PDB file of C-alpha atoms and ligand atoms in Angstrom:
ATOM      1  CA  MET C 209       0.101   0.023   0.023  1.00 37.00           C
ATOM      2  CA  ALA C 210       2.691   2.299   0.592  1.00 39.00           C
ATOM      3  CA  ALA C 211       3.728   2.228  -3.141  1.00 40.00           C
ATOM      4  CA  SER C 212       0.423   3.988  -3.882  1.00 40.00           C
ATOM      5  CA  SER C 213       0.328   6.443  -1.145  1.00 41.00           C
ATOM      6  CA  SER C 214       2.851   8.702  -3.246  1.00 44.00           C
ATOM      7  CA  PRO C 215       0.739   9.085  -6.476  1.00 40.00           C
ATOM      8  CA  LEU C 216      -2.108   9.894  -4.305  1.00 39.00           C
ATOM      9  CA  ALA C 217      -0.126  12.713  -2.405  1.00 41.00           C
ATOM     10  CA  VAL C 218       1.032  13.983  -5.955  1.00 38.00           C
ATOM     11  CA  ALA C 219      -2.711  13.996  -6.917  1.00 39.00           C
ATOM     12  CA  VAL C 220      -3.839  16.064  -3.976  1.00 38.00           C
ATOM     13  CA  VAL C 221      -0.930  18.420  -4.204  1.00 37.00           C
ATOM     14  CA  VAL C 222      -2.083  18.757  -8.104  1.00 37.00           C
ATOM     15  CA  VAL C 223      -5.693  19.252  -7.008  1.00 37.00           C
ATOM     16  CA  ALA C 224      -4.792  22.055  -4.279  1.00 39.00           C
ATOM     17  CA  ALA C 225      -2.491  23.853  -7.191  1.00 39.00           C
ATOM     18  CA  VAL C 226      -5.593  23.695  -9.683  1.00 38.00           C
ATOM     19  CA  VAL C 227      -8.041  24.804  -6.938  1.00 40.00           C
ATOM     20  CA  ALA C 228      -5.848  27.441  -6.126  1.00 39.00           C
ATOM     21  CA  LEU C 229      -5.207  28.450  -9.834  1.00 41.00           C
ATOM     22  CA  CYS C 230      -9.025  28.601 -10.485  1.00 42.00           C
ATOM     23  CA  VAL C 231     -10.377  30.160  -7.378  1.00 44.00           C
ATOM     24  CA  GLY C 232      -7.251  31.839  -6.029  1.00 41.00           C
ATOM     25  CA  GLY C 233      -7.621  35.264  -4.429  1.00 43.00           C
ATOM     26  CA  GLY C 234     -11.394  34.388  -3.285  1.00 45.00           C
ATOM     27  CA  GLU C 235     -12.740  35.347  -6.555  1.00 55.00           C
ATOM     28  CA  ALA C 236     -13.562  32.679  -9.018  1.00 72.00           C
ATOM     29  CA  GLN C 237     -12.028  33.004 -12.149  1.00 89.00           C
ATOM     30  CA  LEU C 238     -12.599  30.697 -15.252  1.00 95.00           C
ATOM     31  CA  CYS C 239      -9.624  28.493 -16.394  1.00 97.00           C
ATOM     32  CA  GLU C 240      -8.958  26.170 -19.051  1.00 97.00           C
ATOM     33  CA  ASP C 241      -7.886  23.235 -16.699  1.00 96.00           C
ATOM     34  CA  TYR C 242     -10.733  23.632 -14.229  1.00 97.00           C
ATOM     35  CA  TYR C 243     -11.441  19.984 -14.817  1.00 97.00           C
ATOM     36  CA  ASP C 244      -8.090  18.588 -15.040  1.00 96.00           C
ATOM     37  CA  CYS C 245      -8.342  16.952 -11.780  1.00 97.00           C
ATOM     38  CA  THR C 246     -11.894  16.027 -11.351  1.00 97.00           C
ATOM     39  CA  CYS C 247     -12.736  15.260 -14.813  1.00 98.00           C
ATOM     40  CA  PRO C 248      -9.669  15.048 -16.916  1.00 97.00           C
ATOM     41  CA  ASP C 249     -11.638  13.555 -20.001  1.00 98.00           C
ATOM     42  CA  ALA C 250     -14.233  15.989 -20.170  1.00 98.00           C
ATOM     43  CA  TYR C 251     -13.400  17.421 -23.524  1.00 98.00           C
ATOM     44  CA  ASP C 252     -12.837  13.992 -25.203  1.00 98.00           C
ATOM     45  CA  ILE C 253     -16.115  12.746 -23.965  1.00 98.00           C
ATOM     46  CA  VAL C 254     -17.933  15.748 -25.252  1.00 98.00           C
ATOM     47  CA  ARG C 255     -16.046  15.422 -28.373  1.00 98.00           C
ATOM     48  CA  ARG C 256     -16.999  11.633 -28.700  1.00 98.00           C
ATOM     49  CA  VAL C 257     -20.726  12.380 -28.181  1.00 98.00           C
ATOM     50  CA  LEU C 258     -20.727  15.295 -30.784  1.00 98.00           C
ATOM     51  CA  ILE C 259     -19.085  13.129 -33.384  1.00 98.00           C
ATOM     52  CA  GLU C 260     -21.566  10.438 -33.028  1.00 98.00           C
ATOM     53  CA  ALA C 261     -24.610  12.844 -32.671  1.00 98.00           C
ATOM     54  CA  GLN C 262     -23.407  14.557 -35.993  1.00 97.00           C
ATOM     55  CA  LYS C 263     -23.863  11.136 -38.015  1.00 97.00           C
ATOM     56  CA  SER C 264     -27.778  11.275 -37.722  1.00 97.00           C
ATOM     57  CA  ASP C 265     -27.832  15.290 -37.286  1.00 95.00           C
ATOM     58  CA  THR C 266     -25.983  17.131 -39.941  1.00 92.00           C
ATOM     59  CA  ARG C 267     -27.198  20.374 -38.321  1.00 91.00           C
ATOM     60  CA  ILE C 268     -26.203  19.638 -34.529  1.00 95.00           C
ATOM     61  CA  PHE C 269     -22.933  21.612 -34.681  1.00 95.00           C
ATOM     62  CA  ALA C 270     -24.381  24.967 -35.898  1.00 93.00           C
ATOM     63  CA  SER C 271     -27.576  24.196 -33.306  1.00 94.00           C
ATOM     64  CA  LEU C 272     -25.173  23.679 -30.445  1.00 96.00           C
ATOM     65  CA  ILE C 273     -23.333  27.280 -31.046  1.00 94.00           C
ATOM     66  CA  ARG C 274     -26.645  28.874 -31.095  1.00 94.00           C
ATOM     67  CA  LEU C 275     -27.746  27.031 -27.720  1.00 96.00           C
ATOM     68  CA  HIS C 276     -24.599  28.381 -26.379  1.00 96.00           C
ATOM     69  CA  PHE C 277     -25.141  31.768 -27.732  1.00 95.00           C
ATOM     70  CA  HIS C 278     -28.858  32.252 -26.584  1.00 96.00           C
ATOM     71  CA  ASP C 279     -27.946  30.841 -23.162  1.00 97.00           C
ATOM     72  CA  CYS C 280     -25.023  33.314 -22.840  1.00 96.00           C
ATOM     73  CA  PHE C 281     -27.083  36.182 -24.242  1.00 95.00           C
ATOM     74  CA  VAL C 282     -29.537  36.026 -21.351  1.00 95.00           C
ATOM     75  CA  GLN C 283     -28.319  36.390 -17.545  1.00 92.00           C
ATOM     76  CA  GLY C 284     -24.706  35.083 -18.821  1.00 95.00           C
ATOM     77  CA  CYS C 285     -23.618  31.702 -19.770  1.00 96.00           C
ATOM     78  CA  ASP C 286     -25.434  29.773 -16.903  1.00 97.00           C
ATOM     79  CA  ALA C 287     -27.183  26.799 -18.946  1.00 98.00           C
ATOM     80  CA  SER C 288     -30.421  28.544 -17.866  1.00 97.00           C
ATOM     81  CA  LEU C 289     -31.639  27.913 -21.395  1.00 97.00           C
ATOM     82  CA  LEU C 290     -31.626  24.198 -20.705  1.00 97.00           C
ATOM     83  CA  LEU C 291     -34.020  24.648 -17.706  1.00 97.00           C
ATOM     84  CA  ASP C 292     -37.737  23.461 -18.079  1.00 96.00           C
ATOM     85  CA  THR C 293     -40.791  25.404 -17.462  1.00 97.00           C
ATOM     86  CA  VAL C 294     -41.828  24.676 -13.722  1.00 96.00           C
ATOM     87  CA  PRO C 295     -44.964  26.291 -12.059  1.00 96.00           C
ATOM     88  CA  GLY C 296     -43.966  29.827 -11.138  1.00 95.00           C
ATOM     89  CA  MET C 297     -41.106  29.896 -13.891  1.00 96.00           C
ATOM     90  CA  GLN C 298     -41.435  29.953 -17.558  1.00 97.00           C
ATOM     91  CA  SER C 299     -38.334  28.663 -19.297  1.00 97.00           C
ATOM     92  CA  GLU C 300     -36.356  30.574 -22.126  1.00 97.00           C
ATOM     93  CA  LYS C 301     -36.812  27.364 -24.209  1.00 96.00           C
ATOM     94  CA  GLU C 302     -40.394  28.547 -24.923  1.00 97.00           C
ATOM     95  CA  SER C 303     -39.757  32.334 -25.844  1.00 97.00           C
ATOM     96  CA  PRO C 304     -40.407  33.034 -29.362  1.00 95.00           C
ATOM     97  CA  PRO C 305     -36.976  33.444 -30.125  1.00 95.00           C
ATOM     98  CA  ASN C 306     -36.288  29.908 -28.978  1.00 96.00           C
ATOM     99  CA  ASN C 307     -39.607  27.900 -29.144  1.00 96.00           C
ATOM    100  CA  ASN C 308     -39.433  25.370 -31.919  1.00 92.00           C
ATOM    101  CA  SER C 309     -35.941  26.486 -33.168  1.00 92.00           C
ATOM    102  CA  ALA C 310     -33.567  26.115 -30.187  1.00 95.00           C
ATOM    103  CA  ARG C 311     -32.392  22.490 -30.903  1.00 96.00           C
ATOM    104  CA  GLY C 312     -29.967  19.957 -29.891  1.00 97.00           C
ATOM    105  CA  PHE C 313     -31.219  19.379 -26.311  1.00 98.00           C
ATOM    106  CA  ASP C 314     -31.352  15.698 -26.825  1.00 98.00           C
ATOM    107  CA  VAL C 315     -27.589  15.698 -27.744  1.00 98.00           C
ATOM    108  CA  VAL C 316     -26.883  18.043 -24.593  1.00 98.00           C
ATOM    109  CA  ASP C 317     -28.512  15.277 -22.463  1.00 98.00           C
ATOM    110  CA  ALA C 318     -26.555  12.448 -24.175  1.00 98.00           C
ATOM    111  CA  VAL C 319     -23.424  14.585 -23.283  1.00 98.00           C
ATOM    112  CA  LYS C 320     -24.365  15.151 -19.842  1.00 98.00           C
ATOM    113  CA  ALA C 321     -25.364  11.641 -19.262  1.00 98.00           C
ATOM    114  CA  ALA C 322     -21.677  10.587 -20.546  1.00 98.00           C
ATOM    115  CA  LEU C 323     -20.172  13.244 -18.325  1.00 98.00           C
ATOM    116  CA  GLU C 324     -21.872  11.993 -15.518  1.00 98.00           C
ATOM    117  CA  ASP C 325     -21.051   8.360 -16.226  1.00 98.00           C
ATOM    118  CA  ALA C 326     -17.229   9.360 -16.073  1.00 98.00           C
ATOM    119  CA  CYS C 327     -17.209  12.144 -13.282  1.00 98.00           C
ATOM    120  CA  PRO C 328     -20.746  12.044 -11.442  1.00 98.00           C
ATOM    121  CA  GLY C 329     -21.846  15.862 -10.278  1.00 97.00           C
ATOM    122  CA  VAL C 330     -18.737  17.595 -11.513  1.00 98.00           C
ATOM    123  CA  VAL C 331     -19.161  19.370 -15.032  1.00 98.00           C
ATOM    124  CA  SER C 332     -21.647  22.057 -15.006  1.00 98.00           C
ATOM    125  CA  CYS C 333     -24.072  22.135 -18.068  1.00 98.00           C
ATOM    126  CA  ALA C 334     -22.799  25.830 -18.465  1.00 98.00           C
ATOM    127  CA  ASP C 335     -19.534  24.706 -19.304  1.00 98.00           C
ATOM    128  CA  LEU C 336     -20.811  21.622 -21.122  1.00 98.00           C
ATOM    129  CA  LEU C 337     -22.465  24.339 -23.654  1.00 98.00           C
ATOM    130  CA  ALA C 338     -19.124  26.122 -23.806  1.00 98.00           C
ATOM    131  CA  LEU C 339     -17.267  23.029 -24.554  1.00 98.00           C
ATOM    132  CA  ALA C 340     -19.864  21.859 -26.969  1.00 98.00           C
ATOM    133  CA  ALA C 341     -19.617  25.151 -28.979  1.00 96.00           C
ATOM    134  CA  GLU C 342     -15.882  24.997 -29.252  1.00 97.00           C
ATOM    135  CA  ILE C 343     -15.892  21.520 -30.426  1.00 98.00           C
ATOM    136  CA  SER C 344     -18.498  22.083 -32.791  1.00 96.00           C
ATOM    137  CA  VAL C 345     -16.775  24.982 -34.649  1.00 94.00           C
ATOM    138  CA  GLU C 346     -13.508  22.844 -34.379  1.00 96.00           C
ATOM    139  CA  LEU C 347     -15.280  19.753 -36.003  1.00 96.00           C
ATOM    140  CA  SER C 348     -16.705  21.816 -38.634  1.00 94.00           C
ATOM    141  CA  GLY C 349     -12.944  23.013 -39.654  1.00 93.00           C
ATOM    142  CA  GLY C 350     -12.875  26.503 -37.817  1.00 92.00           C
ATOM    143  CA  PRO C 351     -10.482  27.458 -35.554  1.00 92.00           C
ATOM    144  CA  GLY C 352     -10.098  25.854 -32.062  1.00 95.00           C
ATOM    145  CA  TRP C 353      -9.627  27.825 -28.597  1.00 96.00           C
ATOM    146  CA  GLY C 354      -9.108  27.275 -25.047  1.00 97.00           C
ATOM    147  CA  VAL C 355     -12.266  27.045 -23.425  1.00 97.00           C
ATOM    148  CA  LEU C 356     -12.471  28.890 -20.026  1.00 97.00           C
ATOM    149  CA  LEU C 357     -14.123  26.574 -17.500  1.00 98.00           C
ATOM    150  CA  GLY C 358     -15.738  26.678 -14.331  1.00 97.00           C
ATOM    151  CA  ARG C 359     -19.082  28.300 -14.842  1.00 96.00           C
ATOM    152  CA  LEU C 360     -21.709  27.643 -12.457  1.00 96.00           C
ATOM    153  CA  ASP C 361     -25.316  26.501 -13.577  1.00 97.00           C
ATOM    154  CA  GLY C 362     -28.182  29.003 -13.153  1.00 96.00           C
ATOM    155  CA  MET C 363     -31.181  28.099 -10.945  1.00 95.00           C
ATOM    156  CA  THR C 364     -33.668  30.172 -12.559  1.00 95.00           C
ATOM    157  CA  SER C 365     -34.481  30.436 -16.391  1.00 96.00           C
ATOM    158  CA  ASN C 366     -35.490  34.108 -17.663  1.00 96.00           C
ATOM    159  CA  PHE C 367     -38.162  33.885 -20.193  1.00 97.00           C
ATOM    160  CA  ASP C 368     -38.697  37.891 -20.161  1.00 96.00           C
ATOM    161  CA  GLY C 369     -34.892  38.334 -20.774  1.00 95.00           C
ATOM    162  CA  SER C 370     -34.809  36.016 -23.498  1.00 96.00           C
ATOM    163  CA  LEU C 371     -37.345  38.270 -25.611  1.00 95.00           C
ATOM    164  CA  ASP C 372     -34.572  40.690 -25.632  1.00 94.00           C
ATOM    165  CA  LEU C 373     -32.223  38.155 -28.082  1.00 96.00           C
ATOM    166  CA  PRO C 374     -31.242  39.466 -31.305  1.00 94.00           C
ATOM    167  CA  ALA C 375     -34.103  38.978 -33.888  1.00 91.00           C
ATOM    168  CA  PRO C 376     -33.992  38.459 -37.585  1.00 85.00           C
ATOM    169  CA  THR C 377     -36.287  41.550 -37.807  1.00 84.00           C
ATOM    170  CA  ASP C 378     -34.160  44.170 -35.920  1.00 91.00           C
ATOM    171  CA  ASN C 379     -32.511  46.583 -37.776  1.00 89.00           C
ATOM    172  CA  LEU C 380     -28.636  47.535 -37.650  1.00 93.00           C
ATOM    173  CA  THR C 381     -29.197  50.031 -34.758  1.00 97.00           C
ATOM    174  CA  VAL C 382     -31.247  47.774 -32.652  1.00 97.00           C
ATOM    175  CA  LEU C 383     -29.052  44.831 -33.292  1.00 96.00           C
ATOM    176  CA  GLN C 384     -25.937  47.177 -31.983  1.00 97.00           C
ATOM    177  CA  GLY C 385     -27.485  48.423 -29.157  1.00 97.00           C
ATOM    178  CA  LYS C 386     -28.603  44.642 -28.029  1.00 96.00           C
ATOM    179  CA  PHE C 387     -24.795  43.817 -28.370  1.00 96.00           C
ATOM    180  CA  LEU C 388     -23.623  46.874 -26.726  1.00 96.00           C
ATOM    181  CA  LYS C 389     -25.523  46.052 -23.607  1.00 95.00           C
ATOM    182  CA  LEU C 390     -23.341  43.038 -23.118  1.00 94.00           C
ATOM    183  CA  ASN C 391     -20.266  45.075 -23.948  1.00 95.00           C
ATOM    184  CA  LEU C 392     -20.073  43.380 -27.390  1.00 95.00           C
ATOM    185  CA  ASN C 393     -19.020  45.179 -30.476  1.00 96.00           C
ATOM    186  CA  ASP C 394     -19.770  45.320 -34.190  1.00 96.00           C
ATOM    187  CA  VAL C 395     -17.118  42.351 -34.741  1.00 95.00           C
ATOM    188  CA  ASP C 396     -18.800  40.280 -32.035  1.00 93.00           C
ATOM    189  CA  LEU C 397     -22.187  41.078 -33.905  1.00 94.00           C
ATOM    190  CA  VAL C 398     -21.059  40.086 -37.150  1.00 91.00           C
ATOM    191  CA  ALA C 399     -19.256  36.884 -35.880  1.00 88.00           C
ATOM    192  CA  LEU C 400     -22.268  35.619 -33.914  1.00 87.00           C
ATOM    193  CA  SER C 401     -24.861  36.643 -36.474  1.00 86.00           C
ATOM    194  CA  GLY C 402     -23.182  34.670 -39.012  1.00 82.00           C
ATOM    195  CA  GLY C 403     -21.577  32.041 -36.870  1.00 81.00           C
ATOM    196  CA  HIS C 404     -24.546  30.893 -35.018  1.00 78.00           C
ATOM    197  CA  THR C 405     -26.021  29.430 -38.084  1.00 78.00           C
ATOM    198  CA  PHE C 406     -22.662  28.490 -39.905  1.00 80.00           C
ATOM    199  CA  GLY C 407     -23.793  31.354 -42.339  1.00 70.00           C
ATOM    200  CA  ARG C 408     -27.037  29.506 -43.380  1.00 76.00           C
ATOM    201  CA  VAL C 409     -30.750  30.539 -42.907  1.00 80.00           C
ATOM    202  CA  GLN C 410     -34.148  29.719 -43.954  1.00 82.00           C
ATOM    203  CA  CYS C 411     -35.519  31.714 -46.954  1.00 86.00           C
ATOM    204  CA  GLN C 412     -38.371  33.258 -44.720  1.00 86.00           C
ATOM    205  CA  PHE C 413     -35.780  35.662 -43.294  1.00 84.00           C
ATOM    206  CA  VAL C 414     -34.422  36.941 -46.462  1.00 86.00           C
ATOM    207  CA  THR C 415     -37.009  36.725 -49.266  1.00 90.00           C
ATOM    208  CA  ASP C 416     -39.036  39.883 -48.025  1.00 89.00           C
ATOM    209  CA  ARG C 417     -35.824  42.041 -48.302  1.00 88.00           C
ATOM    210  CA  LEU C 418     -35.288  40.627 -51.651  1.00 93.00           C
ATOM    211  CA  TYR C 419     -38.612  40.700 -53.210  1.00 94.00           C
ATOM    212  CA  ASN C 420     -41.125  42.406 -51.298  1.00 93.00           C
ATOM    213  CA  PHE C 421     -39.527  45.084 -48.766  1.00 91.00           C
ATOM    214  CA  SER C 422     -41.927  46.644 -46.315  1.00 88.00           C
ATOM    215  CA  GLY C 423     -44.797  44.934 -48.217  1.00 92.00           C
ATOM    216  CA  MET C 424     -43.964  47.035 -51.597  1.00 92.00           C
ATOM    217  CA  ASN C 425     -43.250  44.064 -53.917  1.00 95.00           C
ATOM    218  CA  GLN C 426     -40.014  45.641 -54.565  1.00 94.00           C
ATOM    219  CA  PRO C 427     -36.543  44.663 -53.116  1.00 93.00           C
ATOM    220  CA  ASP C 428     -35.056  46.807 -50.230  1.00 92.00           C
ATOM    221  CA  PRO C 429     -33.659  49.786 -52.364  1.00 93.00           C
ATOM    222  CA  THR C 430     -30.568  50.531 -49.996  1.00 92.00           C
ATOM    223  CA  MET C 431     -29.255  46.946 -50.795  1.00 92.00           C
ATOM    224  CA  ASP C 432     -26.289  46.522 -53.066  1.00 95.00           C
ATOM    225  CA  ALA C 433     -27.537  45.478 -56.445  1.00 94.00           C
ATOM    226  CA  THR C 434     -24.793  43.152 -57.145  1.00 95.00           C
ATOM    227  CA  TYR C 435     -25.112  41.460 -53.740  1.00 93.00           C
ATOM    228  CA  ARG C 436     -29.079  41.458 -54.391  1.00 93.00           C
ATOM    229  CA  ALA C 437     -28.549  39.596 -57.575  1.00 94.00           C
ATOM    230  CA  PHE C 438     -26.160  37.042 -55.816  1.00 93.00           C
ATOM    231  CA  LEU C 439     -28.549  36.381 -53.202  1.00 90.00           C
ATOM    232  CA  SER C 440     -31.574  36.209 -55.386  1.00 91.00           C
ATOM    233  CA  GLN C 441     -29.895  32.884 -57.007  1.00 91.00           C
ATOM    234  CA  ARG C 442     -29.959  31.375 -53.675  1.00 83.00           C
ATOM    235  CA  PHE C 443     -33.303  32.248 -52.223  1.00 81.00           C
TER     236      PHE C 443
HETATM  237  C1  LIG S1335     -44.083  27.177 -28.231  1.00 79.91           C
HETATM  238  O1  LIG S1335     -44.399  26.175 -29.377  1.00 79.91           O
HETATM  239  C2  LIG S1335     -45.592  25.174 -29.072  1.00 79.91           C
HETATM  240  C3  LIG S1335     -45.594  24.177 -30.381  1.00 79.91           C
HETATM  241  O2  LIG S1335     -45.495  24.993 -31.562  1.00 79.91           O
HETATM  242  C4  LIG S1335     -46.785  25.784 -28.670  1.00 79.91           C
HETATM  243  O3  LIG S1335     -47.807  24.898 -28.406  1.00 79.91           O
HETATM  244  C5  LIG S1335     -46.622  26.651 -27.360  1.00 79.91           C
HETATM  245  O4  LIG S1335     -47.580  27.451 -27.420  1.00 79.91           O
HETATM  246  C6  LIG S1335     -45.441  27.529 -27.644  1.00 79.91           C
HETATM  247  N1  LIG S1335     -45.270  28.251 -26.635  1.00 79.91           N
HETATM  248  C7  LIG S1335     -45.235  29.577 -26.373  1.00 79.91           C
HETATM  249  C8  LIG S1335     -44.791  30.046 -24.968  1.00 79.91           C
HETATM  250  O5  LIG S1335     -45.298  30.445 -27.046  1.00 79.91           O
HETATM  251  C1  LIG S1336     -34.585  50.640 -36.010  1.00 79.91           C
HETATM  252  O1  LIG S1336     -35.687  50.202 -35.340  1.00 79.91           O
HETATM  253  C2  LIG S1336     -36.268  50.886 -34.346  1.00 79.91           C
HETATM  254  C3  LIG S1336     -37.157  50.099 -33.455  1.00 79.91           C
HETATM  255  O2  LIG S1336     -38.257  49.736 -34.385  1.00 79.91           O
HETATM  256  C4  LIG S1336     -36.600  52.175 -34.769  1.00 79.91           C
HETATM  257  O3  LIG S1336     -37.066  52.807 -33.684  1.00 79.91           O
HETATM  258  C5  LIG S1336     -35.612  52.970 -35.522  1.00 79.91           C
HETATM  259  O4  LIG S1336     -35.755  54.435 -35.913  1.00 79.91           O
HETATM  260  C6  LIG S1336     -34.953  52.019 -36.630  1.00 79.91           C
HETATM  261  N1  LIG S1336     -33.725  52.570 -37.108  1.00 79.91           N
HETATM  262  C7  LIG S1336     -33.401  52.712 -38.657  1.00 79.91           C
HETATM  263  C8  LIG S1336     -32.215  53.518 -38.826  1.00 79.91           C
HETATM  264  O5  LIG S1336     -34.303  52.502 -39.328  1.00 79.91           O
HETATM  265  C1  LIG S1337     -45.989  41.604 -49.724  1.00 79.91           C
HETATM  266  O1  LIG S1337     -45.942  41.775 -48.389  1.00 79.91           O
HETATM  267  C2  LIG S1337     -47.278  42.125 -48.189  1.00 79.91           C
HETATM  268  C3  LIG S1337     -47.259  42.813 -46.815  1.00 79.91           C
HETATM  269  O2  LIG S1337     -46.706  41.724 -45.671  1.00 79.91           O
HETATM  270  C4  LIG S1337     -48.156  41.176 -48.429  1.00 79.91           C
HETATM  271  O3  LIG S1337     -49.534  41.613 -48.049  1.00 79.91           O
HETATM  272  C5  LIG S1337     -48.304  40.645 -49.704  1.00 79.91           C
HETATM  273  O4  LIG S1337     -49.064  39.517 -49.970  1.00 79.91           O
HETATM  274  C6  LIG S1337     -46.746  40.482 -50.331  1.00 79.91           C
HETATM  275  N1  LIG S1337     -46.613  40.109 -51.430  1.00 79.91           N
HETATM  276  C7  LIG S1337     -46.316  38.753 -51.955  1.00 79.91           C
HETATM  277  C8  LIG S1337     -46.030  38.756 -53.660  1.00 79.91           C
HETATM  278  O5  LIG S1337     -45.944  37.741 -51.297  1.00 79.91           O
END
């Protein structure tokens, strides 16, 4: 037994060091190695479930980005979007920006089950969504980044807050205002608007502007003609 006490001691020291790094100074800080000791395979587990899910659901990677985006936009990245409606609290899931369009909850459940299997009660749902978003981008050929971890899950869902999510009908000024409220700039606006659907969109959000702007049976006159012609071939 003496032989095994040494690695254990090392492990304890490492846990202490990681805890000190993550919550040093009494103020919780997100960090990349948050689960290195408590659930070292977390990243690989999420990745494995997503690769499997994508085989039967080709849209899932974009859907997961959108879930993370729609979660973070409303009272921070706290997985509040995942909470179901209970008496006295209506879920963000059911608000117009999410109802019938937020998707991938079954895959989130599968990831959570796999994580719980490996490390019960360790990885937060908020971190799960953050990891799933990064892995989705990377598996789609986009850039990778070190995901900061250590978010806590919220206990409340904010239906009213989610009514303020960016809408496809918002004009630029309104969109900029919504992003600015969260300290996000025009670069963030463009990146998230395009990124959260991987550049694809349903025709219903585009055709009015191309063919029937403001109900006038004309294209939006302010639109660049060449760009409009290009889009008209696709919609
Ligand atoms: C969400 O969509 C479902 C199914 O279309 C509908 O029955 C329900 O009323 C919607 N919820 C809200 C809050 O609009
Ligand atoms: C944008 O939309 C808001 C709200 O509908 C409206 O008050 C504002 O005048 C619009 N701005 C422009 C530039 O169209
Ligand atoms: C154009 O939009 C107006 C107002 O929404 C609508 O009444 C009309 O039917 C639309 N025209 C076509 C061709 O869809």
